[in-house]
Coordinates of C-alpha atoms in Angstrom, one line a residue:
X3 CA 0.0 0.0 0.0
X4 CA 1.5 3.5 -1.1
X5 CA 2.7 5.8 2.0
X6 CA -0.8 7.8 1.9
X7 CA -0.6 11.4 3.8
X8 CA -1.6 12.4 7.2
X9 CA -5.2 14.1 7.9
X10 CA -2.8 16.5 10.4
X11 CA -0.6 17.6 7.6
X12 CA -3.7 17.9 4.9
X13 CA -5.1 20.5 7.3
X14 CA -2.4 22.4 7.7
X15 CA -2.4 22.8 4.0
X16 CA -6.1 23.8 4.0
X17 CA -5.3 26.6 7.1
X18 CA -2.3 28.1 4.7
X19 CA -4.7 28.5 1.6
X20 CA -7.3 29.7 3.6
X21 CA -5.4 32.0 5.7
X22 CA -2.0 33.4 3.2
X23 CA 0.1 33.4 6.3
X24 CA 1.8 31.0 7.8
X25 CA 1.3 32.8 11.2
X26 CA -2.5 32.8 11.1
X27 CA -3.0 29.7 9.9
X28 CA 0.1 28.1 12.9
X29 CA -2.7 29.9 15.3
X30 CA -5.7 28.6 13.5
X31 CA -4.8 25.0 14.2
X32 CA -3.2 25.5 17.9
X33 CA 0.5 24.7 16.4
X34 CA 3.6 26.1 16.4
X35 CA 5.1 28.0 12.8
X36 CA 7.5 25.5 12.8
X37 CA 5.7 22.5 13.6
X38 CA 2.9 23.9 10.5
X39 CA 5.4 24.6 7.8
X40 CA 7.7 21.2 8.4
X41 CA 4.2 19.1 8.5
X42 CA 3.5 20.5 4.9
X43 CA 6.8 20.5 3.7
X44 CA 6.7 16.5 4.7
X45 CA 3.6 16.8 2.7
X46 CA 5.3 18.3 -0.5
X47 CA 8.4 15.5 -0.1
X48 CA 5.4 12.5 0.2
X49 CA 3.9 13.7 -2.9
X50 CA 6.9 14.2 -4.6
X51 CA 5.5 17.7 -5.8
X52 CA 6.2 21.2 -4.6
X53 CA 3.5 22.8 -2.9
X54 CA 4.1 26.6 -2.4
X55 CA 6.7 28.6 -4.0
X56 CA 8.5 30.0 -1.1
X57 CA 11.3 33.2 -1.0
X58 CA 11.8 35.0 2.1
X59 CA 8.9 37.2 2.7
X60 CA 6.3 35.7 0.8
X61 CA 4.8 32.1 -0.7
X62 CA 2.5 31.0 -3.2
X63 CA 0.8 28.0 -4.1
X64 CA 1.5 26.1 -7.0
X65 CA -0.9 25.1 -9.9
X66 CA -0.5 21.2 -8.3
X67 CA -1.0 22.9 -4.5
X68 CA -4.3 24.8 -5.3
X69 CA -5.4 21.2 -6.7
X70 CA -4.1 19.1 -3.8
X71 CA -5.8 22.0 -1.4
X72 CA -9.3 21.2 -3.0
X73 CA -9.1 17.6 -3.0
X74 CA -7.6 17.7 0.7
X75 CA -10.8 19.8 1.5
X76 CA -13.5 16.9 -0.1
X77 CA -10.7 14.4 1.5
X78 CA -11.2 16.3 5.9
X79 CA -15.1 16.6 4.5
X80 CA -16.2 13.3 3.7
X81 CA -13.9 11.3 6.6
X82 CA -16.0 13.9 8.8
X83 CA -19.2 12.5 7.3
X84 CA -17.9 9.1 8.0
X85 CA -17.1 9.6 11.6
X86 CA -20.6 11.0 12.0
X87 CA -22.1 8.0 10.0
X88 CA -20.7 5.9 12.9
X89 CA -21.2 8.1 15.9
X90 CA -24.7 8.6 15.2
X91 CA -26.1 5.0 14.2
X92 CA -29.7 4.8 15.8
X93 CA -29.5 8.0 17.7
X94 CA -29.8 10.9 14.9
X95 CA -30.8 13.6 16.8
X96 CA -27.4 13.4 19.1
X97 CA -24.0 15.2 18.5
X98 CA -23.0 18.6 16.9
X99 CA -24.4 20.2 14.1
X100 CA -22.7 23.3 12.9
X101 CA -25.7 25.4 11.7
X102 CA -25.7 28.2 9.6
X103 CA -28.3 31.2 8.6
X104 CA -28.9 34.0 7.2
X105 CA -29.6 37.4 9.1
X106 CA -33.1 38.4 8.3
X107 CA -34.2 34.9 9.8
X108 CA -31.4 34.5 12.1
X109 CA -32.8 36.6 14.3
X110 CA -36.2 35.9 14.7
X111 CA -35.4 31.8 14.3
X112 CA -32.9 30.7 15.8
X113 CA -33.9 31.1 19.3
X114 CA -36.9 29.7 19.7
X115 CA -35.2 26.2 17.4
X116 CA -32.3 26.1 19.9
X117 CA -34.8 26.3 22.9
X118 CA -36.8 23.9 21.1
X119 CA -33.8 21.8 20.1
X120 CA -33.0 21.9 23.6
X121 CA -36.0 20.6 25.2
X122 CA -36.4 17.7 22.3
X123 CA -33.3 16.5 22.2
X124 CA -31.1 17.5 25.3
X125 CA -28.1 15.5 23.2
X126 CA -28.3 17.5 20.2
X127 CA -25.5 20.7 20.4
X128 CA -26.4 23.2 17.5
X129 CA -23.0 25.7 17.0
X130 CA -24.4 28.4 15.2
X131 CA -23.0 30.8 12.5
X132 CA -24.7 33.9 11.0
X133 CA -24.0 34.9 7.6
X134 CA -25.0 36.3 3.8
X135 CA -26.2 33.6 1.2
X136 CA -23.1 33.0 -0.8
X137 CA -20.7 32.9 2.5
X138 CA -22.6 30.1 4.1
X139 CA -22.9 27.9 0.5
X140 CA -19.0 28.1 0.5
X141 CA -18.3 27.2 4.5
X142 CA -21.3 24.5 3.7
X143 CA -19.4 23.3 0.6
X144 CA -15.7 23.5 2.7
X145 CA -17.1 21.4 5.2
X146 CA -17.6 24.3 8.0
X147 CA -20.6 24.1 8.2
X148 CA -23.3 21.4 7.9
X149 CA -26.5 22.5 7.3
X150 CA -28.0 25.6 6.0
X151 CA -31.6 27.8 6.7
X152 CA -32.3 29.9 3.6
X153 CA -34.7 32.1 1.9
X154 CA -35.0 30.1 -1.7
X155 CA -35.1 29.7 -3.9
X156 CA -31.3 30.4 -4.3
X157 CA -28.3 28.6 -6.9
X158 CA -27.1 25.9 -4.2
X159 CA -24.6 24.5 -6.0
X160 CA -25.9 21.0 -6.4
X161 CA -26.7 20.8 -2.5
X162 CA -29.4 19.1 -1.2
X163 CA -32.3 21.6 -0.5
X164 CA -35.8 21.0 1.2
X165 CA -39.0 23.4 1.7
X166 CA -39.4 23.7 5.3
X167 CA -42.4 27.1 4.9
X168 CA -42.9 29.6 3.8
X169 CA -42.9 33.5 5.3
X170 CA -45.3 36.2 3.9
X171 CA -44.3 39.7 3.2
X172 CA -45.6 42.7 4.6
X173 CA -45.2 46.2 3.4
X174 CA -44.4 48.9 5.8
X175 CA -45.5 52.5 6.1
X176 CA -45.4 55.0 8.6
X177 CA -49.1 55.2 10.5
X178 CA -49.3 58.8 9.4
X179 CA -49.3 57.8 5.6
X180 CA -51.0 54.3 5.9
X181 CA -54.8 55.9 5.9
X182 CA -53.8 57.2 2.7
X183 CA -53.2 53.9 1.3
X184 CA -55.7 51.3 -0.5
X185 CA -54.6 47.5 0.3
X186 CA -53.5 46.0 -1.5
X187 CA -50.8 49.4 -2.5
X188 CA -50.2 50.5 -5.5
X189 CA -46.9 51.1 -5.8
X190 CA -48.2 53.9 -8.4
X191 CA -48.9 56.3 -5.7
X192 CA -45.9 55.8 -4.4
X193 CA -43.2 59.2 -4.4
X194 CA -40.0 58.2 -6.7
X195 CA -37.3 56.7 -4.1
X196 CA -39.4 56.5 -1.5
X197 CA -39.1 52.1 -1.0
X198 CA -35.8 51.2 1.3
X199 CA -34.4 47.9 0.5
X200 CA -31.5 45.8 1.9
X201 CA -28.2 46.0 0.3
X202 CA -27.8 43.1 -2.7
X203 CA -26.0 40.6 -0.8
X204 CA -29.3 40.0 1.4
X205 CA -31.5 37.7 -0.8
X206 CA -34.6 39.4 0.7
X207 CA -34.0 41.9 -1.6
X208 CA -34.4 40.2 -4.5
X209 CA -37.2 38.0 -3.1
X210 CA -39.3 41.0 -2.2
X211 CA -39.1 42.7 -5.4
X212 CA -39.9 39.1 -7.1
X213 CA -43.2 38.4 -4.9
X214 CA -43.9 41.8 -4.2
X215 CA -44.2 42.5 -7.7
X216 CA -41.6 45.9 -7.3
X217 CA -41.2 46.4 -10.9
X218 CA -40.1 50.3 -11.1
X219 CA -36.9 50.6 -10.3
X220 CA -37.6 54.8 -9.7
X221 CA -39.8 53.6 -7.0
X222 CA -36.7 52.4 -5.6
X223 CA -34.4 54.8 -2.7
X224 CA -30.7 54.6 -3.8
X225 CA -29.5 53.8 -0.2
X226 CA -29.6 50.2 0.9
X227 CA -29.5 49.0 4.4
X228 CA -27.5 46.6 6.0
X229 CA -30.4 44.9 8.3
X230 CA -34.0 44.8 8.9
X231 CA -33.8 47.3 12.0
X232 CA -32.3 49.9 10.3
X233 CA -35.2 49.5 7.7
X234 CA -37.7 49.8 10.3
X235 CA -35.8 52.9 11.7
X236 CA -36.0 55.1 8.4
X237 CA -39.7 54.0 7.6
X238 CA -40.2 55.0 11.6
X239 CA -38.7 58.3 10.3
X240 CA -41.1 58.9 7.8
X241 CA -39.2 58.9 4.9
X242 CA -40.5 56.4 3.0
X243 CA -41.7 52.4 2.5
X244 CA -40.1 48.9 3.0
X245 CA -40.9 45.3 2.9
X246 CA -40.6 43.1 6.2
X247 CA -40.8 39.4 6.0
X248 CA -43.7 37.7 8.5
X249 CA -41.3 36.2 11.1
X250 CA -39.8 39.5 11.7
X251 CA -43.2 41.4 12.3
X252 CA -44.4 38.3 14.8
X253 CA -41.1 38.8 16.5
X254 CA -41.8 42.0 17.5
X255 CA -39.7 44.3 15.3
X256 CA -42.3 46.8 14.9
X257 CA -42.7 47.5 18.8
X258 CA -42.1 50.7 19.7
X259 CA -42.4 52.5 16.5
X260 CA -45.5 54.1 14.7
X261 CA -45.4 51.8 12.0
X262 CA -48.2 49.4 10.3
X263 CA -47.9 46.7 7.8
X264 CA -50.0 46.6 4.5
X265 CA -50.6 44.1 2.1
X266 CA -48.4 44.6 -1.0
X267 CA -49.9 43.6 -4.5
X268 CA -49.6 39.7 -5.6
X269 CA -51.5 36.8 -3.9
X270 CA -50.1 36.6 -0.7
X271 CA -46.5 37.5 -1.6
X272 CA -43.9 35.3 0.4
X273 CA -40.3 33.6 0.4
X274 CA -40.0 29.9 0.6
X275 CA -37.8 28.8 3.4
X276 CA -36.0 25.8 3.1
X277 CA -32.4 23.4 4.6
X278 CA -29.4 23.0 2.8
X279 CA -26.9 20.2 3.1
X280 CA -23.9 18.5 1.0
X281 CA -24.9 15.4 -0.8
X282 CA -22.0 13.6 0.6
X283 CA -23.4 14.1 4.2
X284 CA -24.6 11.0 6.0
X285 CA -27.0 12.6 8.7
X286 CA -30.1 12.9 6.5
X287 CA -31.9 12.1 9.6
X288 CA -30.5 14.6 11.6
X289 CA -31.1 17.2 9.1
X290 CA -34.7 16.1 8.6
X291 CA -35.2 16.3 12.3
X292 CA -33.9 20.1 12.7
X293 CA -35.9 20.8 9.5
X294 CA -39.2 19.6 11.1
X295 CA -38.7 21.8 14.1
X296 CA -38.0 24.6 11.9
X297 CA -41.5 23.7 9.5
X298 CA -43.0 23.7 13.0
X299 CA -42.1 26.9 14.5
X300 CA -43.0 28.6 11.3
X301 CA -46.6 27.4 11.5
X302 CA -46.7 28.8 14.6
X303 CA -48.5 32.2 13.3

């Protein structure tokens, strides 16, 4: 059997890429510099192939180490799925689960499924990780992460994907300008730039325009937000319009301010909300289980 090499040594590889600095990525695995840079350089001498291009302030990897890097990542990836494949044989809803989410349901989610979690299955550790769309698809497709809660439909990259609910949209208005307003509104009346919207990395954004049926871009204020409360804050300041997915209005984000929410044109406009996970993984059951507590909170109205 060929000498094959070490997990340790693989990882320190990954922490280099990930990191560019030999320092960080010493730190990121609780190692010395040294003890990092000999394990991949006994790496580079097993493989017969050099690695990283090294002078005396600065490295880079080679066309063969960018390769070995993303095959050493499936490699750490699946023998994690394999050691959870035998640690959780009849008991699925047992061990960690690293969970990630995006922050305009992170908020008014994650919570009440941990307390739930909690209660259910007293075994069951969820480590959570907040974070835009496109950030959690690549930790989920490095292996950081296991499983996802998203607003879909979104690419996933050949992931698994399952419809937990769904969350309604409400449109938001200052009181003083809601009597003035027909349900469902017609964006029409609206003033030019008078709709606040997330910035494009939050996929609410483009899910409320979708289902909202926001097809004037005039209509649209030029400055984007970077969460749902400072949304509520500049409709609370009378300056214009937004949209406000259910979960956050039954959370209570609207307390506090003299704000009421409307019903915007289309039938019922919502944002599916589903689970994400690699097709490799082997804790389908798990991953079902989580999903049904999330499908019940959301029914919860």
């Amino acid at each position: 059997m060929k000498n094959l090499p070490s997990l340790k040594n693989l990882h320190y590889l990954i922490h280099l890429h990930r990191e560019q600095n030999f320092n960080r990525a010493a730190k990121a695995c609780f190692v010395s510099q040294s003890t990092l840079s000999t394990g991949i350089q006994n790496l580079e001498e097993l493989l017969g192939q050099q690695l990283i291009e090294r002078d005396n302030k600065s490295f880079m990897f080679t066309a063969t180490g960018e390769e070995v890097v993303a095959r050493a990542q499936q490699v750490l990836t699946d023998v994690t799925d394999l050691v959870d494949l035998v640690q959780q044989q009849g008991e699925p809803m047992t061990g960690e689960v690293r969970l990630g989410c995006i922050p305009t349901i992170a908020p008014f989610l994650l919570g009440r499924l941990v307390s739930q979690c909690q209660q259910k299955y007293p075994d069951l550790n969820l480590q959570i990780k907040e974070d835009t769309t496109e950030q959690l698809l690549l930790a989920l497709g490095e292996g950081k992460l296991d499983l996802l809660i998203l607003a879909l439909p979104v690419e996933t990259h050949g992931f698994h994907t399952k419809k937990v609910g769904i969350d309604p949209f409400k449109m938001i208005v200052h009181k003083q300008y809601a009597e003035g307003l027909k349900e469902p509104v017609d964006y029409r009346s609206l003033p030019e730039n008078s709709i606040f919207l997330l910035q494009q990395e939050h996929c609410i954004t483009g899910h409320a325009i979708s289902a909202c049926k926001l097809q004037d871009n005039r209509k649209v204020h030029p400055f984007s937000a970077t969460s749902l409360h400072t949304l509520v804050q500049m409709v609370n300041c009378k300056l214009g319009a937004t949209f406000l997915p259910q979960m956050a209005i039954d959370s209570g984000i609207l307390q506090g301010t003299e704000l009421e929410a409307l019903n915007p044109p289309g039938e019922t406009p919502y944002r599916d909300i589903g689970i994400v996970w690699r097709q490799t993984s082997s804790r389908l059951q798990t991953f079902i289980g989580i999903g049904q507590e999330v499908e019940a909170l959301l029914e919860i109205r």
